[in-house]
PDB file of C-alpha atoms in Angstrom:
ATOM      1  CA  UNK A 293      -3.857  19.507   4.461  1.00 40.00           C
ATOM      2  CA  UNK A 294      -4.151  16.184   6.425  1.00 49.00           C
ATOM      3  CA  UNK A 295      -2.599  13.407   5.131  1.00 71.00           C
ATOM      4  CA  UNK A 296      -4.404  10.468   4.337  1.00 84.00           C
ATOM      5  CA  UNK A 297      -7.176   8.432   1.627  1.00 93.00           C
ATOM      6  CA  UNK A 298     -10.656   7.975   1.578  1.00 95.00           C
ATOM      7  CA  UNK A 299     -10.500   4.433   2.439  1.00 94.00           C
ATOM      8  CA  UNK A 300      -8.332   5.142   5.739  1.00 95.00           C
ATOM      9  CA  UNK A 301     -10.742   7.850   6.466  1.00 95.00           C
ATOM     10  CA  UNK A 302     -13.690   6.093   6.326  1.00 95.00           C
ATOM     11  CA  UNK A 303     -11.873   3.202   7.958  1.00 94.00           C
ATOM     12  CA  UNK A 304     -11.393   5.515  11.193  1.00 95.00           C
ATOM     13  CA  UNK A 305     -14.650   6.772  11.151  1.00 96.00           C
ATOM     14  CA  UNK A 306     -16.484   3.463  11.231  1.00 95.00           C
ATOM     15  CA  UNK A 307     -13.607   1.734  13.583  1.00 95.00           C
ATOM     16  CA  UNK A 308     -15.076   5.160  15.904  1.00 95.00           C
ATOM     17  CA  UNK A 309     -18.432   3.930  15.659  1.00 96.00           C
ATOM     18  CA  UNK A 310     -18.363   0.625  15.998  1.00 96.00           C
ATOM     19  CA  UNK A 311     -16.092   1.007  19.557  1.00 95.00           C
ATOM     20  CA  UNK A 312     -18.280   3.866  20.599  1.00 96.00           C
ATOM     21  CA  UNK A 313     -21.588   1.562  19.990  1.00 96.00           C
ATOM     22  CA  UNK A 314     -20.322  -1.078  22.090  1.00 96.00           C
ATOM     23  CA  UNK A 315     -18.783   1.360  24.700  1.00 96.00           C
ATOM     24  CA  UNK A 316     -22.825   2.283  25.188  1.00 96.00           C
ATOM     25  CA  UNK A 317     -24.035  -0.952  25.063  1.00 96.00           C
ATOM     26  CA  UNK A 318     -26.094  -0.773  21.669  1.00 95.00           C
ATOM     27  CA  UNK A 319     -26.138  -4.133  19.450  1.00 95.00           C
ATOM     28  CA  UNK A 320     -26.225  -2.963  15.586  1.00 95.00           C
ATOM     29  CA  UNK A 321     -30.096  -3.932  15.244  1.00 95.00           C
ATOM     30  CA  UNK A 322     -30.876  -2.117  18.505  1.00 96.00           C
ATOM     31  CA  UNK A 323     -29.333   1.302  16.885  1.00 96.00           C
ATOM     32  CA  UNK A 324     -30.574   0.613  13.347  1.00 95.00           C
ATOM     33  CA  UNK A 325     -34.215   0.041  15.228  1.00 96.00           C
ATOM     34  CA  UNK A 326     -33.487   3.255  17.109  1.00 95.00           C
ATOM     35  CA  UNK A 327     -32.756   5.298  14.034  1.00 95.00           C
ATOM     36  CA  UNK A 328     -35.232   3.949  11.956  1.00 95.00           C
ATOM     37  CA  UNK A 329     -32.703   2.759   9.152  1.00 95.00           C
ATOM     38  CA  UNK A 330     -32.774  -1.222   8.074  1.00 95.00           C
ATOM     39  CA  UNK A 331     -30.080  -3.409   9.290  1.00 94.00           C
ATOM     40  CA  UNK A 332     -28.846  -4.380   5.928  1.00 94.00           C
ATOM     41  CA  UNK A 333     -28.375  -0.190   5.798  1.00 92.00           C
ATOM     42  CA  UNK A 334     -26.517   0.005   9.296  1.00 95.00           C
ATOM     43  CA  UNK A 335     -24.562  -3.057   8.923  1.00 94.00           C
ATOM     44  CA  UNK A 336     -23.208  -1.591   5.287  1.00 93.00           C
ATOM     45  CA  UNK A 337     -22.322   1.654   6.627  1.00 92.00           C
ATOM     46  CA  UNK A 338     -21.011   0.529   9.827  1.00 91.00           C
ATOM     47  CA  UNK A 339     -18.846  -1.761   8.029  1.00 88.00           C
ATOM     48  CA  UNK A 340     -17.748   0.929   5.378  1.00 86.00           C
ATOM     49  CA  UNK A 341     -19.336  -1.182   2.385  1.00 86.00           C
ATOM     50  CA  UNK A 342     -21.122   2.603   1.235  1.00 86.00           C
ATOM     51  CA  UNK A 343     -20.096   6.001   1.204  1.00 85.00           C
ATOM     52  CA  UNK A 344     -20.529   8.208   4.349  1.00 90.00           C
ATOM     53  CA  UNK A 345     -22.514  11.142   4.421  1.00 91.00           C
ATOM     54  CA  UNK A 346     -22.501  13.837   7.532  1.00 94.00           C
ATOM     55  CA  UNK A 347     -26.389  13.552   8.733  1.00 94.00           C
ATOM     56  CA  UNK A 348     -26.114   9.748   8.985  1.00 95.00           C
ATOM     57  CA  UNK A 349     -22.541  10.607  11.150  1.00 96.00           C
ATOM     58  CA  UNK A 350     -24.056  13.133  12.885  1.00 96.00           C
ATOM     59  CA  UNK A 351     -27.230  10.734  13.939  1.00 96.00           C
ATOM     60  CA  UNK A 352     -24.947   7.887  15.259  1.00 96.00           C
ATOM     61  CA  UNK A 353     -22.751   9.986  17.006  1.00 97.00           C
ATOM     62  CA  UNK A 354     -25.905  11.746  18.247  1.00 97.00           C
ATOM     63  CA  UNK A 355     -27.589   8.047  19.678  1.00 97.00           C
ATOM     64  CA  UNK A 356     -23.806   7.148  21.152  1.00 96.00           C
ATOM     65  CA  UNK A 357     -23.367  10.634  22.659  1.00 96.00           C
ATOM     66  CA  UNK A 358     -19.831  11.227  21.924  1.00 96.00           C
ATOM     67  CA  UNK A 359     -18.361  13.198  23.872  1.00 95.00           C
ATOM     68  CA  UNK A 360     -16.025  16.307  22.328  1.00 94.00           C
ATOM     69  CA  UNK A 361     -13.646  17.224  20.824  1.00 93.00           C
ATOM     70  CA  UNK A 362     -13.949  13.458  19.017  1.00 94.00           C
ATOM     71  CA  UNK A 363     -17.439  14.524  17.966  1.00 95.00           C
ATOM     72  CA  UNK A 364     -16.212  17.241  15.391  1.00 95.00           C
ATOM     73  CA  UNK A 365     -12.961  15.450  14.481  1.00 94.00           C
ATOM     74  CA  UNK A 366     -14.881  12.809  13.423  1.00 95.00           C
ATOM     75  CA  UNK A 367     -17.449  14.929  11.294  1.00 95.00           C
ATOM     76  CA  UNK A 368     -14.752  16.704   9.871  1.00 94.00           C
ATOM     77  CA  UNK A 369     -13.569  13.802   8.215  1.00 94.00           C
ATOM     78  CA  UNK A 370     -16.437  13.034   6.343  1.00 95.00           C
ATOM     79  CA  UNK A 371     -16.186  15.024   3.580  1.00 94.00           C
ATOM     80  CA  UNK A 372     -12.495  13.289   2.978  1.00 94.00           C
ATOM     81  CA  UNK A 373     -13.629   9.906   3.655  1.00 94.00           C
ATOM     82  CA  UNK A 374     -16.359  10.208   1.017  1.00 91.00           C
ATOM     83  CA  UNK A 375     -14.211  11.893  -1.738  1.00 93.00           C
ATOM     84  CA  UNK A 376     -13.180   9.982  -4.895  1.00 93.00           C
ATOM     85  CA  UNK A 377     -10.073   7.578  -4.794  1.00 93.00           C
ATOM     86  CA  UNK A 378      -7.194   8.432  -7.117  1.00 94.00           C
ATOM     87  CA  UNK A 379      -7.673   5.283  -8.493  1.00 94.00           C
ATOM     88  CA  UNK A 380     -11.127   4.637  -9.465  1.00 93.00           C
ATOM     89  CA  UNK A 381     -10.582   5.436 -13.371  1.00 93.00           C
ATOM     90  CA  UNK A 382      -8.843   2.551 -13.354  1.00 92.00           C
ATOM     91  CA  UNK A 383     -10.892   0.232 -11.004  1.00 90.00           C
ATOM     92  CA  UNK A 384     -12.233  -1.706 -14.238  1.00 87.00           C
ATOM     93  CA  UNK A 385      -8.856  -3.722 -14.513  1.00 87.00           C
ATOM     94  CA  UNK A 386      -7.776  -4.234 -11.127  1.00 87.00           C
ATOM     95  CA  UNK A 387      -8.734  -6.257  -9.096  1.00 88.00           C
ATOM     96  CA  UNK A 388     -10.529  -6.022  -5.278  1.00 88.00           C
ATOM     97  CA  UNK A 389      -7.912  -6.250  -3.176  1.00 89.00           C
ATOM     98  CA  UNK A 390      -5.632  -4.788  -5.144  1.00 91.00           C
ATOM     99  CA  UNK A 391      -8.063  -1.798  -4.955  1.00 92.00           C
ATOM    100  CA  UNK A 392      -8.589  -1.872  -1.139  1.00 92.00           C
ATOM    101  CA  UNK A 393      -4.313  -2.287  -0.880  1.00 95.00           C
ATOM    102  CA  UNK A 394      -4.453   0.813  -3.114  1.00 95.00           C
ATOM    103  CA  UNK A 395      -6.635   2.843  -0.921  1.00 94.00           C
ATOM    104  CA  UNK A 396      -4.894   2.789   2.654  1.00 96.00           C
ATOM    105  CA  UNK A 397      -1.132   2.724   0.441  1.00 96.00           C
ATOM    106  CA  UNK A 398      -2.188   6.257  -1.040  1.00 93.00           C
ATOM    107  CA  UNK A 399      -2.976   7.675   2.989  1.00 94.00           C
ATOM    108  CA  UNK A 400       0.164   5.995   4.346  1.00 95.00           C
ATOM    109  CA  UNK A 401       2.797   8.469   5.717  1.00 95.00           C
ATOM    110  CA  UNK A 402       5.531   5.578   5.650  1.00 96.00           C
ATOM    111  CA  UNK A 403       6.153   2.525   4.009  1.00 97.00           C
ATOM    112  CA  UNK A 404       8.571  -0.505   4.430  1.00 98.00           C
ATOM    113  CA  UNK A 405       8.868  -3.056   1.530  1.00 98.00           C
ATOM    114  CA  UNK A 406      10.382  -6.628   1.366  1.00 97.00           C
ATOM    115  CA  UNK A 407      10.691  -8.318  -2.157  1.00 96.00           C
ATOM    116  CA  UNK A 408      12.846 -10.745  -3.352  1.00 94.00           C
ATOM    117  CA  UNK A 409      11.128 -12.182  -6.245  1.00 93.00           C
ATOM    118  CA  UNK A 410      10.630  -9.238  -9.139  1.00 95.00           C
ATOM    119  CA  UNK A 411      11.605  -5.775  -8.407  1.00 97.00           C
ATOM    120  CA  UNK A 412       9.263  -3.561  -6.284  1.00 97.00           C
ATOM    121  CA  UNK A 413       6.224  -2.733  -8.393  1.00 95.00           C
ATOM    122  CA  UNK A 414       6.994   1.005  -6.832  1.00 96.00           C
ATOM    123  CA  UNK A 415      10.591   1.121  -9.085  1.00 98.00           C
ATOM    124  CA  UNK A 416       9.548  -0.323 -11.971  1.00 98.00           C
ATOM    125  CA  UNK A 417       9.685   1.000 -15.975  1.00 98.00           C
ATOM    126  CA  UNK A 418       6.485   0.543 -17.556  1.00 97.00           C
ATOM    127  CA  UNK A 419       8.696  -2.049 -19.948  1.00 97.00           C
ATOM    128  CA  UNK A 420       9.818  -3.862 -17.116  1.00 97.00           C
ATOM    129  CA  UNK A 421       5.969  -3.366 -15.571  1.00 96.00           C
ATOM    130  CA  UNK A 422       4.689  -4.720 -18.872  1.00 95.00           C
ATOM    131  CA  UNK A 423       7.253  -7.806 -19.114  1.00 94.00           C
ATOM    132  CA  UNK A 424       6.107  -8.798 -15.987  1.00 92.00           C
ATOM    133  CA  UNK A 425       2.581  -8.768 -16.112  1.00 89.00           C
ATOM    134  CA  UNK A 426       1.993  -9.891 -19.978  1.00 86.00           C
ATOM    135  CA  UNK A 427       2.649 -13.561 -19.595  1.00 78.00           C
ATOM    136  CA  UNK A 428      -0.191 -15.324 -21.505  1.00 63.00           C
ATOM    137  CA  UNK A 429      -0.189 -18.581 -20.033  1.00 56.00           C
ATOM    138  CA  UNK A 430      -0.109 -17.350 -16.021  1.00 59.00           C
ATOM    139  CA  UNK A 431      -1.956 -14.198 -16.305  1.00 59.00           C
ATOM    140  CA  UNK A 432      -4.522 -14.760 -18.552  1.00 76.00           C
ATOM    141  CA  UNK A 433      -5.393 -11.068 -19.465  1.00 83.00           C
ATOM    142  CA  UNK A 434      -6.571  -9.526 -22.371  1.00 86.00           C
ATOM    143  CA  UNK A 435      -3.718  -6.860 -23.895  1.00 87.00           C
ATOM    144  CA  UNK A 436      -6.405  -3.939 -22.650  1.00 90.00           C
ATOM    145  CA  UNK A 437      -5.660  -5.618 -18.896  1.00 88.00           C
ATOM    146  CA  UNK A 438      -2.579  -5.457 -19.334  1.00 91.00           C
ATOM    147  CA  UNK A 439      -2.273  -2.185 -20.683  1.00 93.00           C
ATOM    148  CA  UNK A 440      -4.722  -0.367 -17.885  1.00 93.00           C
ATOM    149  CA  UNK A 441      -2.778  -2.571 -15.179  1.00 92.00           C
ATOM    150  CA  UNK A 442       0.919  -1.059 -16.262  1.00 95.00           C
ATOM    151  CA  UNK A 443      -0.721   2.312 -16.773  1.00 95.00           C
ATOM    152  CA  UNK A 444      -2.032   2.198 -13.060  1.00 95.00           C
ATOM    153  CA  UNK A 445       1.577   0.947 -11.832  1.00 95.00           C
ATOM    154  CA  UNK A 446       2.934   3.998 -13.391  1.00 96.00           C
ATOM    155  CA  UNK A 447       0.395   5.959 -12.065  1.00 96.00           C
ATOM    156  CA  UNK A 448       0.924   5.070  -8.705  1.00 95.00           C
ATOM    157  CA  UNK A 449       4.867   5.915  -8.798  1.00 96.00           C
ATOM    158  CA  UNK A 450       4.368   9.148 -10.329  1.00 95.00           C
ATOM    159  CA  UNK A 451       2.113  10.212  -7.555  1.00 93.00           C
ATOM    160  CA  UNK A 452       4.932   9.412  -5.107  1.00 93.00           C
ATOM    161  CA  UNK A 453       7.650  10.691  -6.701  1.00 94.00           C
ATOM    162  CA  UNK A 454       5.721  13.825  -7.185  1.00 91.00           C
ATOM    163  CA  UNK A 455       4.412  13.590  -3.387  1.00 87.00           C
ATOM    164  CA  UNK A 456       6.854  13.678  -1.050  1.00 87.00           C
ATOM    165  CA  UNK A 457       4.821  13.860   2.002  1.00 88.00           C
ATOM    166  CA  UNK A 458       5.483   9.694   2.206  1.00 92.00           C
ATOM    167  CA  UNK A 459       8.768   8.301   2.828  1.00 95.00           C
ATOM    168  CA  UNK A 460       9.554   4.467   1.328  1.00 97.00           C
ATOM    169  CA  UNK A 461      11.989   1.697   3.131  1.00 98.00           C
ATOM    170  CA  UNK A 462      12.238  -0.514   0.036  1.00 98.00           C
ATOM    171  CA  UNK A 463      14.827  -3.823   0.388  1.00 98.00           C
ATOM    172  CA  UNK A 464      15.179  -6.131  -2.401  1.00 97.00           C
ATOM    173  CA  UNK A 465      17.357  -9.660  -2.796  1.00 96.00           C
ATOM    174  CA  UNK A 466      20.429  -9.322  -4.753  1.00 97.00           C
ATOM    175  CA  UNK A 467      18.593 -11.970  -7.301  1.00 96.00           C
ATOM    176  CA  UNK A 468      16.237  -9.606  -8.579  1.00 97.00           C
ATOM    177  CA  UNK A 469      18.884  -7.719 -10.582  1.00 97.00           C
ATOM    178  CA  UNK A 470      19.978 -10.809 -11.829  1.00 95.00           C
ATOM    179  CA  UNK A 471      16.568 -11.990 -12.953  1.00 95.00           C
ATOM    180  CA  UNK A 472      15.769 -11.369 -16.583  1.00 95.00           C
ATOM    181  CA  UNK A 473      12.138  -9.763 -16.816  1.00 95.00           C
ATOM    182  CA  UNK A 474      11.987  -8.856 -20.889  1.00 93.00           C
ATOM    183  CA  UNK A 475      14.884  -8.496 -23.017  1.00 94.00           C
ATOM    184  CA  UNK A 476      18.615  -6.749 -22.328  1.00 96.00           C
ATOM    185  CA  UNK A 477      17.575  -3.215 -22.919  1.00 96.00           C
ATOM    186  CA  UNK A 478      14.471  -3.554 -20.426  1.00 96.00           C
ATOM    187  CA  UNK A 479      16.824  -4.869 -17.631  1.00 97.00           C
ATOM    188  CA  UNK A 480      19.451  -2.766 -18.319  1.00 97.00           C
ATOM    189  CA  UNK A 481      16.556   0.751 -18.232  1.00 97.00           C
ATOM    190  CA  UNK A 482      15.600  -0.746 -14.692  1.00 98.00           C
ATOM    191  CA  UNK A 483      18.748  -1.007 -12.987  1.00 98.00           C
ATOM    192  CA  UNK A 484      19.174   2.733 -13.972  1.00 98.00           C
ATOM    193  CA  UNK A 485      15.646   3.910 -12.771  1.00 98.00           C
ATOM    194  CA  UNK A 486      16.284   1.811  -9.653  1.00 98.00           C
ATOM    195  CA  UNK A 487      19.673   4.231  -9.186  1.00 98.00           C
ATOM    196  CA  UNK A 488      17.552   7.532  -9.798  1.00 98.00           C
ATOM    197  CA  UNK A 489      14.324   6.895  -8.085  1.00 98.00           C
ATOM    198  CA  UNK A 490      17.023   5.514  -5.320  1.00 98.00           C
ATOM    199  CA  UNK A 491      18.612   9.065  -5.026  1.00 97.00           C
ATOM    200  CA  UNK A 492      15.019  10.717  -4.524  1.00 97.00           C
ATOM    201  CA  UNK A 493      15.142  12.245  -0.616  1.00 95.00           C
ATOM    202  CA  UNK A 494      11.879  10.166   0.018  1.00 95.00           C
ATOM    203  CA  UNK A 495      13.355   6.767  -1.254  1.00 97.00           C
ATOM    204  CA  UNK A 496      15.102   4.731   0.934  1.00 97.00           C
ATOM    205  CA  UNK A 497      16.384   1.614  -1.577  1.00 98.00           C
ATOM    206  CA  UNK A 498      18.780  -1.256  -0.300  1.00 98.00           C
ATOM    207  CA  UNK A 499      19.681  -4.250  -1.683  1.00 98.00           C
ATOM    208  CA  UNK A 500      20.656  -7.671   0.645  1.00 97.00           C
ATOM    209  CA  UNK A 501      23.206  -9.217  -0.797  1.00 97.00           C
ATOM    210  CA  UNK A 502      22.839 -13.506  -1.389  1.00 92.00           C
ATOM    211  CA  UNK A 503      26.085 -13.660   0.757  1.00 92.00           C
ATOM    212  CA  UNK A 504      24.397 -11.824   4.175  1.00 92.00           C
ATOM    213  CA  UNK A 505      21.357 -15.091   3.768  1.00 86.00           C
ATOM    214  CA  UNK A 506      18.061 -14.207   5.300  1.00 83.00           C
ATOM    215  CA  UNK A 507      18.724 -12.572   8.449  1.00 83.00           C
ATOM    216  CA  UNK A 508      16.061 -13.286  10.747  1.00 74.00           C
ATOM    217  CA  UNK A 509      15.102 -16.405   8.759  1.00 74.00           C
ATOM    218  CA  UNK A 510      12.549 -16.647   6.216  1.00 77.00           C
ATOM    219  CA  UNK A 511       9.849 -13.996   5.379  1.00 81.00           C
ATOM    220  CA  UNK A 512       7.770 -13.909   2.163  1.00 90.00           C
ATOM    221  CA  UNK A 513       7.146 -10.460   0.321  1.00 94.00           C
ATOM    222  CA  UNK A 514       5.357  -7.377   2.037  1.00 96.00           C
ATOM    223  CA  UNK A 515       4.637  -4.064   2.518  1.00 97.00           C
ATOM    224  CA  UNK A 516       3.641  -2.756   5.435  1.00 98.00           C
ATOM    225  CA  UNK A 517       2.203   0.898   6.060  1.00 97.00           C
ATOM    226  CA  UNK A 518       2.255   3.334   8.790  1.00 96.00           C
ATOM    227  CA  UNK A 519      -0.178   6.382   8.967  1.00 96.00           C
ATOM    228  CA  UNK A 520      -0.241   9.735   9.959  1.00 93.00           C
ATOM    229  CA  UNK A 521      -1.267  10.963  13.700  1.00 92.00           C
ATOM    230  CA  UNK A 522      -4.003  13.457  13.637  1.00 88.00           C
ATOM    231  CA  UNK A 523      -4.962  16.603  16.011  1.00 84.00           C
ATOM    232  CA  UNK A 524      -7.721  15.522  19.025  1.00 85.00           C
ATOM    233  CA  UNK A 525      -7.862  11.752  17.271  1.00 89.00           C
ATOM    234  CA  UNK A 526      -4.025  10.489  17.649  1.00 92.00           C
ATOM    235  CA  UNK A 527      -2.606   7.816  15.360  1.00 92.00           C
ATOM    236  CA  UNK A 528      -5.033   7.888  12.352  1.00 93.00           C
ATOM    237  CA  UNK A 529      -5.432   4.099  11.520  1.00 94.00           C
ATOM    238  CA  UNK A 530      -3.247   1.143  13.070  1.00 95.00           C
ATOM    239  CA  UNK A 531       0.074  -0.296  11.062  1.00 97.00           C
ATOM    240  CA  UNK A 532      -1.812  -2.335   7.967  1.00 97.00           C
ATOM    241  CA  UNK A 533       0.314  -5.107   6.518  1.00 97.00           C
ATOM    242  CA  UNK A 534      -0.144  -6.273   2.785  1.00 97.00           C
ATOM    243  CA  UNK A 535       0.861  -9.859   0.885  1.00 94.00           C
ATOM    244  CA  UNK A 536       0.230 -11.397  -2.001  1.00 84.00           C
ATOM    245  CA  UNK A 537       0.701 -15.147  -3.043  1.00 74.00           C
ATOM    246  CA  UNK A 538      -1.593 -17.108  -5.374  1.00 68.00           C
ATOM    247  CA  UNK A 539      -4.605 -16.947  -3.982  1.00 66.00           C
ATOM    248  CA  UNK A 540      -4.315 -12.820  -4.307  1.00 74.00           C
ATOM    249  CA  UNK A 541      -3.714 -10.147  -2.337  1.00 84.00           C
ATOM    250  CA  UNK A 542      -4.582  -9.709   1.311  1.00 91.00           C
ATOM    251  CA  UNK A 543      -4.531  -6.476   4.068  1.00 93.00           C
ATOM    252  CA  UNK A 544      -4.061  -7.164   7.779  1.00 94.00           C
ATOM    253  CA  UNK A 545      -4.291  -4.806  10.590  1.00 91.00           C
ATOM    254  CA  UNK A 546      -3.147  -7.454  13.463  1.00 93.00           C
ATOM    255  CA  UNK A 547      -0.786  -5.519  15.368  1.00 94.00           C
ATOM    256  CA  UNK A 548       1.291  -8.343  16.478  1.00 96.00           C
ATOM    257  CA  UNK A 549       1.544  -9.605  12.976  1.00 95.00           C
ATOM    258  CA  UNK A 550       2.154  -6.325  11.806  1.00 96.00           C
ATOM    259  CA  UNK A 551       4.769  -5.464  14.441  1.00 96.00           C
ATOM    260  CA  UNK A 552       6.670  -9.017  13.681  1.00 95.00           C
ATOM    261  CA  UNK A 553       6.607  -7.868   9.794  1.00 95.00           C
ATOM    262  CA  UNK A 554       8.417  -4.613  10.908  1.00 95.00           C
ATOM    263  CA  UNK A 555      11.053  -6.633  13.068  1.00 94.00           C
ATOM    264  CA  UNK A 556      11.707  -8.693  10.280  1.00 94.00           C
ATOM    265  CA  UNK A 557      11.980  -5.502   7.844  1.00 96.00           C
ATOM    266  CA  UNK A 558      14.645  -4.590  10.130  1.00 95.00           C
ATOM    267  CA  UNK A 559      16.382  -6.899  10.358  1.00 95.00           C
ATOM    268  CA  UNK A 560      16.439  -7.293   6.512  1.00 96.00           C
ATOM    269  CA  UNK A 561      17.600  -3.377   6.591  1.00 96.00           C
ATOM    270  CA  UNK A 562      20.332  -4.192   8.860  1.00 96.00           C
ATOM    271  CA  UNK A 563      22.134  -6.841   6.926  1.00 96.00           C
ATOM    272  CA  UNK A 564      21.255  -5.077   3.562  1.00 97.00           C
ATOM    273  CA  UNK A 565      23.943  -2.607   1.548  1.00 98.00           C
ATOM    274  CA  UNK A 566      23.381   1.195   2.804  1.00 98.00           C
ATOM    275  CA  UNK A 567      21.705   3.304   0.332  1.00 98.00           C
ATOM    276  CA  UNK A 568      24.546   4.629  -0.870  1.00 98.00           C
ATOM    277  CA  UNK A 569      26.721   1.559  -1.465  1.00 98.00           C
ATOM    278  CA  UNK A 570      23.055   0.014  -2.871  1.00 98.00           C
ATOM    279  CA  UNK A 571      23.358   2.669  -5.516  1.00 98.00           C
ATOM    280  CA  UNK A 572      26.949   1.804  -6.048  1.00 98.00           C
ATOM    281  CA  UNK A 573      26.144  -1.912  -6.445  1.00 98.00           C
ATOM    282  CA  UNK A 574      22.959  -1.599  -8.787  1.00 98.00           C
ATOM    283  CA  UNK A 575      25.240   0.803 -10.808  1.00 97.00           C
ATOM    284  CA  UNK A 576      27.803  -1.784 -11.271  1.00 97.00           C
ATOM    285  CA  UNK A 577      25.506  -4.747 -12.060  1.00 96.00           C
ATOM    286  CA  UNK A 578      24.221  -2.549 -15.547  1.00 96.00           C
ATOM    287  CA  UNK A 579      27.223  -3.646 -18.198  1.00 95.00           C
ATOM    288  CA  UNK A 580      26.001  -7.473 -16.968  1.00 92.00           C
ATOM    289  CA  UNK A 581      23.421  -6.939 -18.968  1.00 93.00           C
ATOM    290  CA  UNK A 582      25.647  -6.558 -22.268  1.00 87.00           C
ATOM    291  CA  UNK A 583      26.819  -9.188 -22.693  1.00 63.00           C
ATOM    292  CA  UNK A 584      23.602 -11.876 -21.731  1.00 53.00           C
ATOM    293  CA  UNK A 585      22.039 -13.981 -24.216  1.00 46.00           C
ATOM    294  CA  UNK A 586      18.273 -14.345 -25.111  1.00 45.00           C
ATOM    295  CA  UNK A 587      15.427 -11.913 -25.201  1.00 43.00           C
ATOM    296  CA  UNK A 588      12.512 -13.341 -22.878  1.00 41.00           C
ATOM    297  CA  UNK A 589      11.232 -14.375 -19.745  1.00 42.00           C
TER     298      UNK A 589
END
């Protein structure tokens, strides 16, 4: 089975078209015109705003002449690029981008992850998960939100730790053990999951000590994704990076900003604890938690 998601699928396919179209001098009106479809029609599939189908592949590939063996490589990812997303039951409570980010992270083959604010969303418990996002006064959501919101978090981790297919680079800041998110117990449960999901042959988990600095200088949270190369069609999609701040979340496929993300990444791996020691170190930061006062964030 290839590896991959609808959305990076479909992303590929249109990417395809669009190069091909201009590699045969077509404008998009000139081809819609041609096929006898609207504009609004070509412009929305073209862009990947609506599903694919095969005959409306099959007709543009037709007008651009594409040459083989691109031609069927392309049709045969139709049928994937149009199947249902994993997480669509749960596309009430999320939000856009967090939908699109969801979409090319399911068809990524590899993974690196910077955070030094909260723990990685992809090692959390669903206490720490709830903690986190149920804060009245900054979040705003109604306890449904929140509920549907930790139970797609947990979702999402399950899938990897039951998929193995993707391998994930996760380093964290020393401070993010140290930061209470809930009570004792809930910090306590989530230094140990850290340790087990840490010892998982697809989990790569380090921890950068406050005493290495920022190596590299300054970078704020990411993940950036790497996909899969296909038969006849090469590297599947380019590297996609994804950050969040206030505003919300964001994906960029810029390969220079995406290749100075993955510098930075490893630089941050460099200077970080091995896995091994990281375990070690997460390990020893548990009994902390014994003897803290309070109960909230």
């Amino acid at each position: 089975m290839v590896q991959g998601s609808p959305a990076v699928f479909r992303s590929r396919i249109v990417s395809e078209l669009r190069q091909r179209r201009d590699l045969v001098g077509l404008t998009g009106p000139q081809a819609a015109k041609t096929l006898g479809w609207s504009t609004s029609r070509f412009s929305r599939l073209e862009t990947g705003q609506i599903l694919l189908n095969p005959r409306d592949v099959e007709a543009l590939l037709d007008l651009y002449e594409m040459p083989e063996p691109v031609r069927t490589h392309l049709l045969e990812l139709v049928p994937k690029a149009s199947a249902p997303e994993w997480w669509e039951p749960y596309a009430d409570a999320i939000p856009v981008p967090y939908r699109d980010f969801l979409g090319f992270d399911s068809g990524a083959e590899e993974r690196w992850e910077w955070q030094s604010l909260v723990i990685s969303g992809l090692l959390q418990t669903e206490s720490y998960s709830r903690a986190l996002i149920d804060v009245p006064h900054i979040a705003q959501l109604t306890p449904r939100q929140v509920r549907r919101r930790v139970e797609i978090r947990m979702a999402r981790q399950q899938r990897f730790i039951n998929d193995p297919s993707t391998f994930h680079n996760v380093v964290m800041d020393e401070s993010v053990l140290a930061r209470r998110v809930g009570d004792e117990g809930i910090m306590k449960a989530q230094l140990r999951h850290i340790a087990e999901l840490a010892r998982l042959p697809n989990f790569n988990v380090q921890i950068l000590l406050n005493s290495q600095g920022l190596p590299g200088g300054y970078m704020s949270n990411f993940i950036l994704l790497r996909f899969p190369t296909l038969e006849g069609l090469g590297e599947l999609h380019p590297d996609v990076l994804y950050q969040e701040d206030d505003a919300g979340g964001r994906l960029d496929a810029d390969e220079m900003r995406a290749h100075r993300h993955f510098m930075a990444f490893k630089h941050l791996s460099e200077a970080a604890l091995n896995p091994q020691d990281t375990i070690r170190f997460i390990e020893e930061q548990i009994p902390k938690w014994d003897s803290t006062s309070g109960t909230t964030t």
